[in-house]
Amino acid sequence: MTKINFELFFPALRPWVMNLVNVWPAYIIKPQYANWEVLHILSLTLLGGTAILMNLRLLGRGITEESPSEVYRNLRRWQDVGVIGIVVSGILIGMANAEKLYDSTAFVVKMCALLGGVILTYGASRPVARADGAVPVSARLWFILGGLIWLAGLVIFATGTLVNVGLYHVIFAAALIVLIAAQGRLRWIFLIGLLVIFAVHQWVTHVTYADPFDLKHLDPANKVFTWIYVVWIAAAAAAQTFMASRNKATPALAKLIAWSTILVWVTGAAAGRWIAFE
Amino acid sequence: MTWLQHGLGKGSGDTAQSWSEALLGSLNFWGLLEGTHLLALMLFAGTIFVVDLRLLGVTFRKTPVSVVSDRVLPMTVAGFLILLATGLALFFAKPMFYYHNLWFRAKMIFLVLAMINIAVFHSQVQRGQSAWDNHPTPPGPARISAIVSLVSWILVIGLGRFIPYDWFQCGKPVPHWANVLQDCKTSEKGAYEKTAETAIKGAQS
């Protein structure tokens, strides 16, 4: 399969990319690379924490004593700091490490998640939170655009050799959100089902096919189980989204926007980490 | 540490691996653990920063401190449990490396400081919380606790990111203090003083 990276889309750019490390301020950043990486991670935590709290509120969890618009008002500036922080530190460490990123599939995923994340956050999630769950037409359009870009990133992630395992971070995060957002019986049914799938998965990949080099069987088995996880989590998320929305003010679309906006940033972070494992 | 890395779980035969070696040599599992350790910071640090910022009086000023902490801290704890589980597994994969690593040791110091701060906050600072729970800006001791928390966790994260860099790695020519602080003498690669290298180079020239 063709490796999807920026070289595929812009094959003539290699000399320019290779020279980026010699351009101001990359040659200053290069010796201090680790410090800027720390700034990148700290910005990610601030962005992650604010995205989680703002969007969980739309899912009916988190600081429920306050309205979604109040949570939004209190967190928006800190979220802006997080977004500006990841972009600025990302550009700087990216320039200092440009050729590796030019060859990387995970970096394409990360850029899709960044673009999708900014569109979903500023175009959909924040306007919906500001309107206490009401979804204006513009937010619907931004949700479709941002969601499609994010989905494109997920497809590239799934097909990327050596990086597709990173998708498990997104699946794990989605399962965690279901555990936080779901209530009562649904939460327990979901958890028990998840543990059963996990146990059977481990049994098949460690007992039925015990040879770790038997990729002819292990690879399709892992793919099948990955889909089973995805379907199970998506079904529980749909149940939480649509069943709970019937009697409450927050419409299902606002919840879908909230789900996507948390997971798009998780996708970006996961892809960013898996650049190193490519 | 040597037993933990090379002995525990090792079967018979020349190619047998210990559990630690098997974990480190796994195709994807180590990467998933490491990635999860990093990503869980979004949940853990991202949420504890919001609680600290409330204690500093710079966000959720109209919301009682108890509301923010009751609603947010369970998520922080969940994030911490994921960090702890993955962190212990990552340590188990390379115990000798981490044990003799300057940044890891410094990270542990600030981790302990953050824990002490949490204990002091719950046992001392929180005692009179009902009196200032609704205040937009909590009193000095609460703000100091928030600053200590923010600084400690930022340092824990930063020092954690420095761990893979080999600036002061045992076995390389490093200053005397780095050899002492990392206990390099008992490491697999031993201690090598930077001054010794300088002396040899001087003699060669």
mmCIF file of N, CA and C in Angstrom, chain A residues 121-208:
data_model
loop_
_atom_site.group_PDB
_atom_site.id
_atom_site.type_symbol
_atom_site.label_atom_id
_atom_site.label_comp_id
_atom_site.label_asym_id
_atom_site.label_seq_id
_atom_site.Cartn_x
_atom_site.Cartn_y
_atom_site.Cartn_z
ATOM 1 N N THR A 121 -13.789 22.648 17.469
ATOM 2 C CA THR A 121 -13.789 23.402 18.730
ATOM 3 C C THR A 121 -14.382 24.793 18.554
ATOM 4 N N TYR A 122 -13.825 25.554 17.586
ATOM 5 C CA TYR A 122 -14.239 26.956 17.445
ATOM 6 C C TYR A 122 -15.509 27.125 16.610
ATOM 7 N N GLY A 123 -15.767 26.182 15.682
ATOM 8 C CA GLY A 123 -16.930 26.319 14.811
ATOM 9 C C GLY A 123 -18.168 25.654 15.379
ATOM 10 N N ALA A 124 -17.985 24.558 16.121
ATOM 11 C CA ALA A 124 -19.149 23.793 16.572
ATOM 12 C C ALA A 124 -19.274 23.751 18.097
ATOM 13 N N SER A 125 -18.285 23.133 18.775
ATOM 14 C CA SER A 125 -18.424 22.873 20.213
ATOM 15 C C SER A 125 -18.619 24.154 21.043
ATOM 16 N N ARG A 126 -17.766 25.144 20.829
ATOM 17 C CA ARG A 126 -17.857 26.357 21.655
ATOM 18 C C ARG A 126 -19.136 27.157 21.386
ATOM 19 N N PRO A 127 -19.542 27.344 20.105
ATOM 20 C CA PRO A 127 -20.831 28.031 19.888
ATOM 21 C C PRO A 127 -22.009 27.272 20.518
ATOM 22 N N VAL A 128 -21.952 25.928 20.495
ATOM 23 C CA VAL A 128 -23.035 25.133 21.092
ATOM 24 C C VAL A 128 -23.022 25.293 22.612
ATOM 25 N N ALA A 129 -21.847 25.264 23.211
ATOM 26 C CA ALA A 129 -21.746 25.452 24.659
ATOM 27 C C ALA A 129 -22.227 26.848 25.042
ATOM 28 N N ARG A 130 -21.841 27.843 24.223
ATOM 29 C CA ARG A 130 -22.242 29.240 24.494
ATOM 30 C C ARG A 130 -23.763 29.378 24.453
ATOM 31 N N ALA A 131 -24.394 28.566 23.572
ATOM 32 C CA ALA A 131 -25.858 28.621 23.434
ATOM 33 C C ALA A 131 -26.547 27.584 24.333
ATOM 34 N N ASP A 132 -25.808 27.084 25.321
ATOM 35 C CA ASP A 132 -26.351 26.104 26.283
ATOM 36 C C ASP A 132 -26.962 24.870 25.618
ATOM 37 N N GLY A 133 -26.324 24.400 24.565
ATOM 38 C CA GLY A 133 -26.758 23.143 23.957
ATOM 39 C C GLY A 133 -27.519 23.295 22.653
ATOM 40 N N ALA A 134 -28.008 24.508 22.377
ATOM 41 C CA ALA A 134 -28.700 24.716 21.090
ATOM 42 C C ALA A 134 -27.667 24.698 19.967
ATOM 43 N N VAL A 135 -28.040 24.100 18.814
ATOM 44 C CA VAL A 135 -27.059 23.964 17.730
ATOM 45 C C VAL A 135 -27.448 24.887 16.573
ATOM 46 N N PRO A 136 -26.756 26.033 16.419
ATOM 47 C CA PRO A 136 -27.080 26.911 15.291
ATOM 48 C C PRO A 136 -26.678 26.264 13.952
ATOM 49 N N VAL A 137 -27.251 26.790 12.845
ATOM 50 C CA VAL A 137 -26.978 26.203 11.517
ATOM 51 C C VAL A 137 -25.481 26.217 11.210
ATOM 52 N N SER A 138 -24.831 27.337 11.547
ATOM 53 C CA SER A 138 -23.392 27.427 11.245
ATOM 54 C C SER A 138 -22.621 26.314 11.971
ATOM 55 N N ALA A 139 -23.030 25.993 13.203
ATOM 56 C CA ALA A 139 -22.338 24.935 13.956
ATOM 57 C C ALA A 139 -22.526 23.570 13.283
ATOM 58 N N ARG A 140 -23.713 23.359 12.676
ATOM 59 C CA ARG A 140 -23.949 22.104 11.946
ATOM 60 C C ARG A 140 -22.988 21.987 10.773
ATOM 61 N N LEU A 141 -22.841 23.095 10.041
ATOM 62 C CA LEU A 141 -21.964 23.063 8.857
ATOM 63 C C LEU A 141 -20.506 22.838 9.259
ATOM 64 N N TRP A 142 -20.063 23.562 10.297
ATOM 65 C CA TRP A 142 -18.685 23.377 10.766
ATOM 66 C C TRP A 142 -18.471 21.963 11.298
ATOM 67 N N PHE A 143 -19.508 21.405 11.944
ATOM 68 C CA PHE A 143 -19.413 20.040 12.463
ATOM 69 C C PHE A 143 -19.201 19.039 11.320
ATOM 70 N N ILE A 144 -19.967 19.236 10.218
ATOM 71 C CA ILE A 144 -19.821 18.320 9.066
ATOM 72 C C ILE A 144 -18.407 18.442 8.494
ATOM 73 N N LEU A 145 -17.952 19.688 8.299
ATOM 74 C CA LEU A 145 -16.619 19.892 7.707
ATOM 75 C C LEU A 145 -15.518 19.346 8.629
ATOM 76 N N GLY A 146 -15.547 19.757 9.910
ATOM 77 C CA GLY A 146 -14.521 19.305 10.858
ATOM 78 C C GLY A 146 -14.566 17.798 11.060
ATOM 79 N N GLY A 147 -15.794 17.266 11.133
ATOM 80 C CA GLY A 147 -15.964 15.823 11.324
ATOM 81 C C GLY A 147 -15.391 15.033 10.150
ATOM 82 N N LEU A 148 -15.618 15.531 8.922
ATOM 83 C CA LEU A 148 -15.098 14.822 7.738
ATOM 84 C C LEU A 148 -13.562 14.832 7.721
ATOM 85 N N ILE A 149 -12.987 15.976 8.081
ATOM 86 C CA ILE A 149 -11.513 16.061 8.110
ATOM 87 C C ILE A 149 -10.967 15.102 9.177
ATOM 88 N N TRP A 150 -11.625 15.052 10.339
ATOM 89 C CA TRP A 150 -11.205 14.137 11.407
ATOM 90 C C TRP A 150 -11.325 12.687 10.942
ATOM 91 N N LEU A 151 -12.465 12.361 10.303
ATOM 92 C CA LEU A 151 -12.656 10.986 9.811
ATOM 93 C C LEU A 151 -11.580 10.612 8.788
ATOM 94 N N ALA A 152 -11.232 11.567 7.912
ATOM 95 C CA ALA A 152 -10.165 11.303 6.935
ATOM 96 C C ALA A 152 -8.877 10.951 7.682
ATOM 97 N N GLY A 153 -8.597 11.697 8.761
ATOM 98 C CA GLY A 153 -7.413 11.410 9.586
ATOM 99 C C GLY A 153 -7.484 10.017 10.195
ATOM 100 N N LEU A 154 -8.662 9.631 10.672
ATOM 101 C CA LEU A 154 -8.811 8.294 11.281
ATOM 102 C C LEU A 154 -8.576 7.191 10.244
ATOM 103 N N VAL A 155 -9.085 7.410 9.007
ATOM 104 C CA VAL A 155 -8.895 6.402 7.947
ATOM 105 C C VAL A 155 -7.402 6.260 7.621
ATOM 106 N N ILE A 156 -6.722 7.394 7.527
ATOM 107 C CA ILE A 156 -5.274 7.346 7.244
ATOM 108 C C ILE A 156 -4.538 6.650 8.394
ATOM 109 N N PHE A 157 -4.964 6.946 9.627
ATOM 110 C CA PHE A 157 -4.369 6.318 10.818
ATOM 111 C C PHE A 157 -4.538 4.790 10.729
ATOM 112 N N ALA A 158 -5.758 4.363 10.368
ATOM 113 C CA ALA A 158 -6.071 2.925 10.329
ATOM 114 C C ALA A 158 -5.268 2.198 9.260
ATOM 115 N N THR A 159 -4.925 2.901 8.181
ATOM 116 C CA THR A 159 -4.218 2.232 7.084
ATOM 117 C C THR A 159 -2.700 2.410 7.175
ATOM 118 N N GLY A 160 -2.231 3.188 8.123
ATOM 119 C CA GLY A 160 -0.796 3.468 8.225
ATOM 120 C C GLY A 160 -0.017 2.309 8.835
ATOM 121 N N THR A 161 0.930 1.765 8.089
ATOM 122 C CA THR A 161 1.753 0.672 8.608
ATOM 123 C C THR A 161 2.565 1.172 9.800
ATOM 124 N N LEU A 162 2.634 0.396 10.836
ATOM 125 C CA LEU A 162 3.395 0.675 12.068
ATOM 126 C C LEU A 162 2.786 1.761 12.954
ATOM 127 N N VAL A 163 1.799 2.494 12.430
ATOM 128 C CA VAL A 163 1.189 3.518 13.295
ATOM 129 C C VAL A 163 -0.262 3.188 13.637
ATOM 130 N N ASN A 164 -0.874 2.238 12.885
ATOM 131 C CA ASN A 164 -2.312 2.004 13.093
ATOM 132 C C ASN A 164 -2.645 1.543 14.515
ATOM 133 N N VAL A 165 -1.659 0.965 15.209
ATOM 134 C CA VAL A 165 -1.894 0.534 16.596
ATOM 135 C C VAL A 165 -2.224 1.747 17.483
ATOM 136 N N GLY A 166 -1.724 2.915 17.102
ATOM 137 C CA GLY A 166 -2.002 4.138 17.854
ATOM 138 C C GLY A 166 -3.487 4.454 17.938
ATOM 139 N N LEU A 167 -4.280 3.899 17.019
ATOM 140 C CA LEU A 167 -5.737 4.104 17.050
ATOM 141 C C LEU A 167 -6.361 3.586 18.343
ATOM 142 N N TYR A 168 -5.668 2.605 18.957
ATOM 143 C CA TYR A 168 -6.201 2.059 20.214
ATOM 144 C C TYR A 168 -6.315 3.142 21.292
ATOM 145 N N HIS A 169 -5.479 4.188 21.214
ATOM 146 C CA HIS A 169 -5.603 5.302 22.171
ATOM 147 C C HIS A 169 -6.965 5.973 22.018
ATOM 148 N N VAL A 170 -7.378 6.168 20.763
ATOM 149 C CA VAL A 170 -8.654 6.847 20.496
ATOM 150 C C VAL A 170 -9.805 5.950 20.970
ATOM 151 N N ILE A 171 -9.691 4.646 20.692
ATOM 152 C CA ILE A 171 -10.733 3.693 21.106
ATOM 153 C C ILE A 171 -10.829 3.651 22.634
ATOM 154 N N PHE A 172 -9.665 3.610 23.294
ATOM 155 C CA PHE A 172 -9.608 3.569 24.758
ATOM 156 C C PHE A 172 -10.224 4.849 25.345
ATOM 157 N N ALA A 173 -9.900 5.990 24.743
ATOM 158 C CA ALA A 173 -10.445 7.266 25.233
ATOM 159 C C ALA A 173 -11.961 7.293 25.065
ATOM 160 N N ALA A 174 -12.454 6.763 23.929
ATOM 161 C CA ALA A 174 -13.903 6.741 23.696
ATOM 162 C C ALA A 174 -14.584 5.867 24.752
ATOM 163 N N ALA A 175 -13.959 4.726 25.071
ATOM 164 C CA ALA A 175 -14.513 3.838 26.098
ATOM 165 C C ALA A 175 -14.560 4.552 27.450
ATOM 166 N N LEU A 176 -13.503 5.311 27.737
ATOM 167 C CA LEU A 176 -13.431 6.050 29.004
ATOM 168 C C LEU A 176 -14.532 7.110 29.088
ATOM 169 N N ILE A 177 -14.795 7.785 27.963
ATOM 170 C CA ILE A 177 -15.851 8.816 27.954
ATOM 171 C C ILE A 177 -17.212 8.163 28.182
ATOM 172 N N VAL A 178 -17.423 6.976 27.572
ATOM 173 C CA VAL A 178 -18.697 6.273 27.799
ATOM 174 C C VAL A 178 -18.841 5.962 29.283
ATOM 175 N N LEU A 179 -17.730 5.487 29.897
ATOM 176 C CA LEU A 179 -17.795 5.135 31.322
ATOM 177 C C LEU A 179 -18.124 6.348 32.180
ATOM 178 N N ILE A 180 -17.608 7.520 31.782
ATOM 179 C CA ILE A 180 -17.894 8.740 32.553
ATOM 180 C C ILE A 180 -19.309 9.244 32.247
ATOM 181 N N ALA A 181 -19.692 9.195 30.959
ATOM 182 C CA ALA A 181 -20.949 9.838 30.550
ATOM 183 C C ALA A 181 -22.179 8.964 30.779
ATOM 184 N N ALA A 182 -22.021 7.638 30.632
ATOM 185 C CA ALA A 182 -23.200 6.766 30.756
ATOM 186 C C ALA A 182 -23.635 6.681 32.218
ATOM 187 N N GLN A 183 -24.911 6.377 32.408
ATOM 188 C CA GLN A 183 -25.433 6.317 33.772
ATOM 189 C C GLN A 183 -26.041 4.953 34.073
ATOM 190 N N GLY A 184 -26.101 4.611 35.368
ATOM 191 C CA GLY A 184 -26.835 3.438 35.852
ATOM 192 C C GLY A 184 -26.487 2.141 35.157
ATOM 193 N N ARG A 185 -27.568 1.441 34.685
ATOM 194 C CA ARG A 185 -27.404 0.111 34.121
ATOM 195 C C ARG A 185 -26.537 0.120 32.855
ATOM 196 N N LEU A 186 -26.720 1.167 32.046
ATOM 197 C CA LEU A 186 -25.974 1.239 30.784
ATOM 198 C C LEU A 186 -24.466 1.173 31.025
ATOM 199 N N ARG A 187 -24.017 1.903 32.059
ATOM 200 C CA ARG A 187 -22.589 1.934 32.378
ATOM 201 C C ARG A 187 -22.074 0.533 32.712
ATOM 202 N N TRP A 188 -22.838 -0.206 33.525
ATOM 203 C CA TRP A 188 -22.386 -1.546 33.937
ATOM 204 C C TRP A 188 -22.443 -2.551 32.793
ATOM 205 N N ILE A 189 -23.519 -2.479 32.007
ATOM 206 C CA ILE A 189 -23.627 -3.384 30.849
ATOM 207 C C ILE A 189 -22.449 -3.134 29.912
ATOM 208 N N PHE A 190 -22.165 -1.853 29.688
ATOM 209 C CA PHE A 190 -21.061 -1.493 28.792
ATOM 210 C C PHE A 190 -19.732 -2.024 29.327
ATOM 211 N N LEU A 191 -19.485 -1.812 30.623
ATOM 212 C CA LEU A 191 -18.210 -2.227 31.210
ATOM 213 C C LEU A 191 -18.045 -3.750 31.154
ATOM 214 N N ILE A 192 -19.099 -4.463 31.517
ATOM 215 C CA ILE A 192 -19.006 -5.931 31.505
ATOM 216 C C ILE A 192 -18.759 -6.425 30.076
ATOM 217 N N GLY A 193 -19.507 -5.874 29.116
ATOM 218 C CA GLY A 193 -19.324 -6.259 27.706
ATOM 219 C C GLY A 193 -17.897 -5.993 27.249
ATOM 220 N N LEU A 194 -17.388 -4.826 27.641
ATOM 221 C CA LEU A 194 -16.022 -4.455 27.235
ATOM 222 C C LEU A 194 -15.001 -5.441 27.806
ATOM 223 N N LEU A 195 -15.174 -5.805 29.076
ATOM 224 C CA LEU A 195 -14.241 -6.738 29.711
ATOM 225 C C LEU A 195 -14.329 -8.127 29.063
ATOM 226 N N VAL A 196 -15.539 -8.531 28.684
ATOM 227 C CA VAL A 196 -15.703 -9.837 28.022
ATOM 228 C C VAL A 196 -14.990 -9.818 26.668
ATOM 229 N N ILE A 197 -15.207 -8.751 25.893
ATOM 230 C CA ILE A 197 -14.537 -8.651 24.585
ATOM 231 C C ILE A 197 -13.021 -8.696 24.776
ATOM 232 N N PHE A 198 -12.535 -7.951 25.783
ATOM 233 C CA PHE A 198 -11.091 -7.911 26.049
ATOM 234 C C PHE A 198 -10.564 -9.307 26.407
ATOM 235 N N ALA A 199 -11.320 -10.021 27.265
ATOM 236 C CA ALA A 199 -10.875 -11.354 27.696
ATOM 237 C C ALA A 199 -10.829 -12.321 26.504
ATOM 238 N N VAL A 200 -11.870 -12.288 25.670
ATOM 239 C CA VAL A 200 -11.896 -13.189 24.503
ATOM 240 C C VAL A 200 -10.769 -12.809 23.533
ATOM 241 N N HIS A 201 -10.559 -11.510 23.352
ATOM 242 C CA HIS A 201 -9.484 -11.022 22.478
ATOM 243 C C HIS A 201 -8.131 -11.576 22.948
ATOM 244 N N GLN A 202 -7.877 -11.462 24.250
ATOM 245 C CA GLN A 202 -6.601 -11.939 24.788
ATOM 246 C C GLN A 202 -6.481 -13.456 24.645
ATOM 247 N N TRP A 203 -7.616 -14.153 24.848
ATOM 248 C CA TRP A 203 -7.616 -15.615 24.728
ATOM 249 C C TRP A 203 -7.244 -16.016 23.289
ATOM 250 N N VAL A 204 -7.895 -15.373 22.326
ATOM 251 C CA VAL A 204 -7.649 -15.727 20.915
ATOM 252 C C VAL A 204 -6.200 -15.424 20.516
ATOM 253 N N THR A 205 -5.685 -14.249 20.948
ATOM 254 C CA THR A 205 -4.345 -13.846 20.486
ATOM 255 C C THR A 205 -3.205 -14.413 21.347
ATOM 256 N N HIS A 206 -3.530 -15.017 22.486
ATOM 257 C CA HIS A 206 -2.445 -15.567 23.313
ATOM 258 C C HIS A 206 -2.569 -17.060 23.582
ATOM 259 N N VAL A 207 -3.764 -17.625 23.394
ATOM 260 C CA VAL A 207 -3.951 -19.058 23.644
ATOM 261 C C VAL A 207 -4.274 -19.793 22.331
ATOM 262 N N THR A 208 -5.316 -19.345 21.635
ATOM 263 C CA THR A 208 -5.682 -19.989 20.362
ATOM 264 C C THR A 208 -4.521 -19.881 19.371
#
